[in-house]
Amino acid sequence: MVFQMKVILLEDVKSKKKKGQIIEVSEGYGRNFLLPKKLAAVATDSSVNEAKQAEKAKAHHAQQELDESRLLGAQLKDLVVKVPVKVGDGKLFGTVTNQNIADHLKADHGFEIKKQKIELKSPIKKIGSYTATLKLHTDVTTQIEVQVVPE
């Protein structure tokens, strides 16, 4: 006869579940592996309620973050960012980077976007108009136009 016990995971457990989830495991696995390594705690009524409240708060926060990203994406859609650069003989001195675009987004338009969220298809080395993709959230992306103009 195999005895089961309910535990709340305190850390992510490989081949099991994620932190904060309530799972049922064999008593031997729980007592000999999960509990001594502090990967889980025994699920009591109060700890189950706390875990459920934490899960609800996490879901609410994730939904709020998604809504904010969608709103920001709608505001940024079809935005044109002008990046003035030094030019010599029709070529740029250097390249226009994600950081340059992020700086001009903040300075000219007031949007603070991290450079890691800005993707360019290829490095910008000439004057012209380019498209940059902004990954605001795992589910929200938008595109802006980047115009590289001489200083």
PDB file of C-alpha atoms in Angstrom:
ATOM      1  CA  MET A   1       0.000   0.000   0.000  1.00  0.00           C
ATOM      2  CA  VAL A   2       1.452   3.363  -1.080  1.00  0.00           C
ATOM      3  CA  PHE A   3       0.799   6.315   1.179  1.00  0.00           C
ATOM      4  CA  GLN A   4       0.364   9.758  -0.347  1.00  0.00           C
ATOM      5  CA  MET A   5       0.971  13.163   1.179  1.00  0.00           C
ATOM      6  CA  LYS A   6       0.164  16.689   0.034  1.00  0.00           C
ATOM      7  CA  VAL A   7       3.011  19.189  -0.114  1.00  0.00           C
ATOM      8  CA  ILE A   8       3.426  22.785  -1.212  1.00  0.00           C
ATOM      9  CA  LEU A   9       6.503  23.287  -3.376  1.00  0.00           C
ATOM     10  CA  LEU A  10       8.863  25.964  -2.093  1.00  0.00           C
ATOM     11  CA  GLU A  11      11.113  25.713  -5.169  1.00  0.00           C
ATOM     12  CA  ASP A  12      10.751  24.452  -8.735  1.00  0.00           C
ATOM     13  CA  VAL A  13      11.239  20.679  -8.770  1.00  0.00           C
ATOM     14  CA  LYS A  14      12.491  18.956 -11.899  1.00  0.00           C
ATOM     15  CA  SER A  15       9.917  16.575 -13.403  1.00  0.00           C
ATOM     16  CA  LYS A  16       7.293  17.805 -10.945  1.00  0.00           C
ATOM     17  CA  LYS A  17       5.745  21.248 -10.794  1.00  0.00           C
ATOM     18  CA  LYS A  18       6.505  24.901 -10.175  1.00  0.00           C
ATOM     19  CA  LYS A  19       7.039  26.810  -6.956  1.00  0.00           C
ATOM     20  CA  GLY A  20       3.862  27.442  -4.973  1.00  0.00           C
ATOM     21  CA  GLN A  21       1.868  24.550  -6.405  1.00  0.00           C
ATOM     22  CA  ILE A  22       0.182  21.974  -4.207  1.00  0.00           C
ATOM     23  CA  ILE A  23       0.917  18.422  -5.323  1.00  0.00           C
ATOM     24  CA  GLU A  24       0.392  14.918  -4.003  1.00  0.00           C
ATOM     25  CA  VAL A  25       3.520  12.762  -3.785  1.00  0.00           C
ATOM     26  CA  SER A  26       4.413   9.431  -2.262  1.00  0.00           C
ATOM     27  CA  GLU A  27       5.193   9.691   1.428  1.00  0.00           C
ATOM     28  CA  GLY A  28       8.726   8.339   0.968  1.00  0.00           C
ATOM     29  CA  TYR A  29       9.581  10.877  -1.741  1.00  0.00           C
ATOM     30  CA  GLY A  30       8.177  13.706   0.352  1.00  0.00           C
ATOM     31  CA  ARG A  31       9.795  12.749   3.682  1.00  0.00           C
ATOM     32  CA  ASN A  32      13.141  11.545   2.301  1.00  0.00           C
ATOM     33  CA  PHE A  33      13.775  14.029  -0.519  1.00  0.00           C
ATOM     34  CA  LEU A  34      11.512  17.072  -0.721  1.00  0.00           C
ATOM     35  CA  LEU A  35      11.242  17.986   2.976  1.00  0.00           C
ATOM     36  CA  PRO A  36      14.926  17.537   4.008  1.00  0.00           C
ATOM     37  CA  LYS A  37      16.144  19.586   1.027  1.00  0.00           C
ATOM     38  CA  LYS A  38      13.567  22.270   1.836  1.00  0.00           C
ATOM     39  CA  LEU A  39      12.034  21.955  -1.622  1.00  0.00           C
ATOM     40  CA  ALA A  40       8.551  21.530  -0.160  1.00  0.00           C
ATOM     41  CA  ALA A  41       6.515  21.956   3.017  1.00  0.00           C
ATOM     42  CA  VAL A  42       3.719  19.773   4.314  1.00  0.00           C
ATOM     43  CA  ALA A  43       0.366  21.129   3.141  1.00  0.00           C
ATOM     44  CA  THR A  44      -1.755  22.179   6.119  1.00  0.00           C
ATOM     45  CA  ASP A  45      -5.105  23.963   5.853  1.00  0.00           C
ATOM     46  CA  SER A  46      -3.581  27.372   6.574  1.00  0.00           C
ATOM     47  CA  SER A  47      -0.602  26.871   4.254  1.00  0.00           C
ATOM     48  CA  VAL A  48      -2.946  25.709   1.460  1.00  0.00           C
ATOM     49  CA  ASN A  49      -5.009  28.888   1.873  1.00  0.00           C
ATOM     50  CA  GLU A  50      -1.859  31.033   1.818  1.00  0.00           C
ATOM     51  CA  ALA A  51      -0.642  29.286  -1.329  1.00  0.00           C
ATOM     52  CA  LYS A  52      -4.003  29.812  -3.044  1.00  0.00           C
ATOM     53  CA  GLN A  53      -3.997  33.516  -2.097  1.00  0.00           C
ATOM     54  CA  ALA A  54      -0.431  33.896  -3.378  1.00  0.00           C
ATOM     55  CA  GLU A  55      -1.420  32.192  -6.648  1.00  0.00           C
ATOM     56  CA  LYS A  56      -4.386  34.550  -7.076  1.00  0.00           C
ATOM     57  CA  ALA A  57      -2.176  37.572  -6.407  1.00  0.00           C
ATOM     58  CA  LYS A  58       0.404  36.304  -8.898  1.00  0.00           C
ATOM     59  CA  ALA A  59      -2.266  35.759 -11.570  1.00  0.00           C
ATOM     60  CA  HIS A  60      -3.718  39.226 -10.939  1.00  0.00           C
ATOM     61  CA  HIS A  61      -0.271  40.821 -11.211  1.00  0.00           C
ATOM     62  CA  ALA A  62       0.477  38.938 -14.443  1.00  0.00           C
ATOM     63  CA  GLN A  63      -2.850  40.059 -15.954  1.00  0.00           C
ATOM     64  CA  GLN A  64      -2.204  43.649 -14.906  1.00  0.00           C
ATOM     65  CA  GLU A  65       1.269  43.537 -16.491  1.00  0.00           C
ATOM     66  CA  LEU A  66      -0.216  42.144 -19.724  1.00  0.00           C
ATOM     67  CA  ASP A  67      -2.866  44.892 -19.821  1.00  0.00           C
ATOM     68  CA  GLU A  68      -0.228  47.593 -19.286  1.00  0.00           C
ATOM     69  CA  SER A  69       1.914  46.111 -22.073  1.00  0.00           C
ATOM     70  CA  ARG A  70      -1.051  46.067 -24.468  1.00  0.00           C
ATOM     71  CA  LEU A  71      -1.822  49.713 -23.673  1.00  0.00           C
ATOM     72  CA  LEU A  72       1.809  50.701 -24.200  1.00  0.00           C
ATOM     73  CA  GLY A  73       1.890  48.726 -27.457  1.00  0.00           C
ATOM     74  CA  ALA A  74      -1.166  50.601 -28.722  1.00  0.00           C
ATOM     75  CA  GLN A  75       0.471  53.927 -27.866  1.00  0.00           C
ATOM     76  CA  LEU A  76       3.749  52.976 -29.577  1.00  0.00           C
ATOM     77  CA  LYS A  77       2.172  51.482 -32.697  1.00  0.00           C
ATOM     78  CA  ASP A  78       3.164  53.378 -35.850  1.00  0.00           C
ATOM     79  CA  LEU A  79       5.429  55.728 -33.852  1.00  0.00           C
ATOM     80  CA  VAL A  80       8.289  57.355 -35.780  1.00  0.00           C
ATOM     81  CA  VAL A  81      11.592  57.819 -33.945  1.00  0.00           C
ATOM     82  CA  LYS A  82      14.142  60.125 -35.546  1.00  0.00           C
ATOM     83  CA  VAL A  83      17.751  59.377 -34.702  1.00  0.00           C
ATOM     84  CA  PRO A  84      20.193  62.105 -35.801  1.00  0.00           C
ATOM     85  CA  VAL A  85      23.722  60.796 -36.433  1.00  0.00           C
ATOM     86  CA  LYS A  86      27.064  62.112 -37.667  1.00  0.00           C
ATOM     87  CA  VAL A  87      27.638  61.338 -41.326  1.00  0.00           C
ATOM     88  CA  GLY A  88      30.713  61.419 -43.532  1.00  0.00           C
ATOM     89  CA  ASP A  89      30.676  60.655 -47.288  1.00  0.00           C
ATOM     90  CA  GLY A  90      27.150  59.221 -47.008  1.00  0.00           C
ATOM     91  CA  LYS A  91      28.181  56.727 -44.320  1.00  0.00           C
ATOM     92  CA  LEU A  92      27.526  56.778 -40.595  1.00  0.00           C
ATOM     93  CA  PHE A  93      30.265  57.080 -38.027  1.00  0.00           C
ATOM     94  CA  GLY A  94      29.467  53.807 -36.234  1.00  0.00           C
ATOM     95  CA  THR A  95      26.054  52.158 -36.143  1.00  0.00           C
ATOM     96  CA  VAL A  96      22.671  52.974 -34.678  1.00  0.00           C
ATOM     97  CA  THR A  97      22.091  50.578 -31.788  1.00  0.00           C
ATOM     98  CA  ASN A  98      19.155  49.534 -29.631  1.00  0.00           C
ATOM     99  CA  GLN A  99      20.478  51.891 -26.944  1.00  0.00           C
ATOM    100  CA  ASN A 100      20.335  54.865 -29.346  1.00  0.00           C
ATOM    101  CA  ILE A 101      16.728  54.043 -30.188  1.00  0.00           C
ATOM    102  CA  ALA A 102      15.820  53.603 -26.497  1.00  0.00           C
ATOM    103  CA  ASP A 103      17.446  56.958 -25.659  1.00  0.00           C
ATOM    104  CA  HIS A 104      15.509  58.788 -28.387  1.00  0.00           C
ATOM    105  CA  LEU A 105      12.248  57.065 -27.418  1.00  0.00           C
ATOM    106  CA  LYS A 106      12.693  58.430 -23.893  1.00  0.00           C
ATOM    107  CA  ALA A 107      13.992  61.886 -24.821  1.00  0.00           C
ATOM    108  CA  ASP A 108      11.654  62.671 -27.721  1.00  0.00           C
ATOM    109  CA  HIS A 109       8.493  60.747 -26.817  1.00  0.00           C
ATOM    110  CA  GLY A 110       8.723  60.031 -23.082  1.00  0.00           C
ATOM    111  CA  PHE A 111       8.562  56.214 -23.359  1.00  0.00           C
ATOM    112  CA  GLU A 112      11.118  54.336 -21.291  1.00  0.00           C
ATOM    113  CA  ILE A 113      11.812  51.030 -23.036  1.00  0.00           C
ATOM    114  CA  LYS A 114      14.771  48.816 -22.113  1.00  0.00           C
ATOM    115  CA  LYS A 115      17.248  48.268 -24.942  1.00  0.00           C
ATOM    116  CA  GLN A 116      16.889  44.485 -24.558  1.00  0.00           C
ATOM    117  CA  LYS A 117      13.252  44.755 -25.663  1.00  0.00           C
ATOM    118  CA  ILE A 118      14.163  46.442 -28.962  1.00  0.00           C
ATOM    119  CA  GLU A 119      15.039  44.154 -31.878  1.00  0.00           C
ATOM    120  CA  LEU A 120      16.549  45.181 -35.192  1.00  0.00           C
ATOM    121  CA  LYS A 121      16.656  42.843 -38.189  1.00  0.00           C
ATOM    122  CA  SER A 122      20.195  43.971 -38.994  1.00  0.00           C
ATOM    123  CA  PRO A 123      22.594  46.647 -37.739  1.00  0.00           C
ATOM    124  CA  ILE A 124      21.761  50.132 -38.997  1.00  0.00           C
ATOM    125  CA  LYS A 125      24.764  51.528 -40.863  1.00  0.00           C
ATOM    126  CA  LYS A 126      23.165  53.870 -43.406  1.00  0.00           C
ATOM    127  CA  ILE A 127      20.790  56.806 -43.461  1.00  0.00           C
ATOM    128  CA  GLY A 128      17.223  55.779 -44.132  1.00  0.00           C
ATOM    129  CA  SER A 129      14.053  54.387 -42.661  1.00  0.00           C
ATOM    130  CA  TYR A 130      14.037  51.107 -40.727  1.00  0.00           C
ATOM    131  CA  THR A 131      11.576  49.020 -38.735  1.00  0.00           C
ATOM    132  CA  ALA A 132      12.302  48.026 -35.139  1.00  0.00           C
ATOM    133  CA  THR A 133      10.282  45.426 -33.231  1.00  0.00           C
ATOM    134  CA  LEU A 134       9.524  46.067 -29.576  1.00  0.00           C
ATOM    135  CA  LYS A 135       8.874  42.982 -27.419  1.00  0.00           C
ATOM    136  CA  LEU A 136       6.925  44.529 -24.567  1.00  0.00           C
ATOM    137  CA  HIS A 137       5.656  41.233 -23.124  1.00  0.00           C
ATOM    138  CA  THR A 138       5.755  37.577 -24.122  1.00  0.00           C
ATOM    139  CA  ASP A 139       2.357  38.084 -25.794  1.00  0.00           C
ATOM    140  CA  VAL A 140       2.711  41.722 -26.916  1.00  0.00           C
ATOM    141  CA  THR A 141       4.947  42.979 -29.721  1.00  0.00           C
ATOM    142  CA  THR A 142       4.688  46.129 -31.776  1.00  0.00           C
ATOM    143  CA  GLN A 143       6.706  47.826 -34.480  1.00  0.00           C
ATOM    144  CA  ILE A 144       8.015  51.346 -34.737  1.00  0.00           C
ATOM    145  CA  GLU A 145       9.675  53.185 -37.563  1.00  0.00           C
ATOM    146  CA  VAL A 146      13.228  54.411 -37.016  1.00  0.00           C
ATOM    147  CA  GLN A 147      14.380  57.204 -39.283  1.00  0.00           C
ATOM    148  CA  VAL A 148      18.130  57.734 -39.319  1.00  0.00           C
ATOM    149  CA  VAL A 149      18.812  61.329 -40.368  1.00  0.00           C
ATOM    150  CA  PRO A 150      22.038  63.359 -40.661  1.00  0.00           C
ATOM    151  CA  GLU A 151      22.847  65.628 -37.734  1.00  0.00           C
TER     152      GLU A 151
END
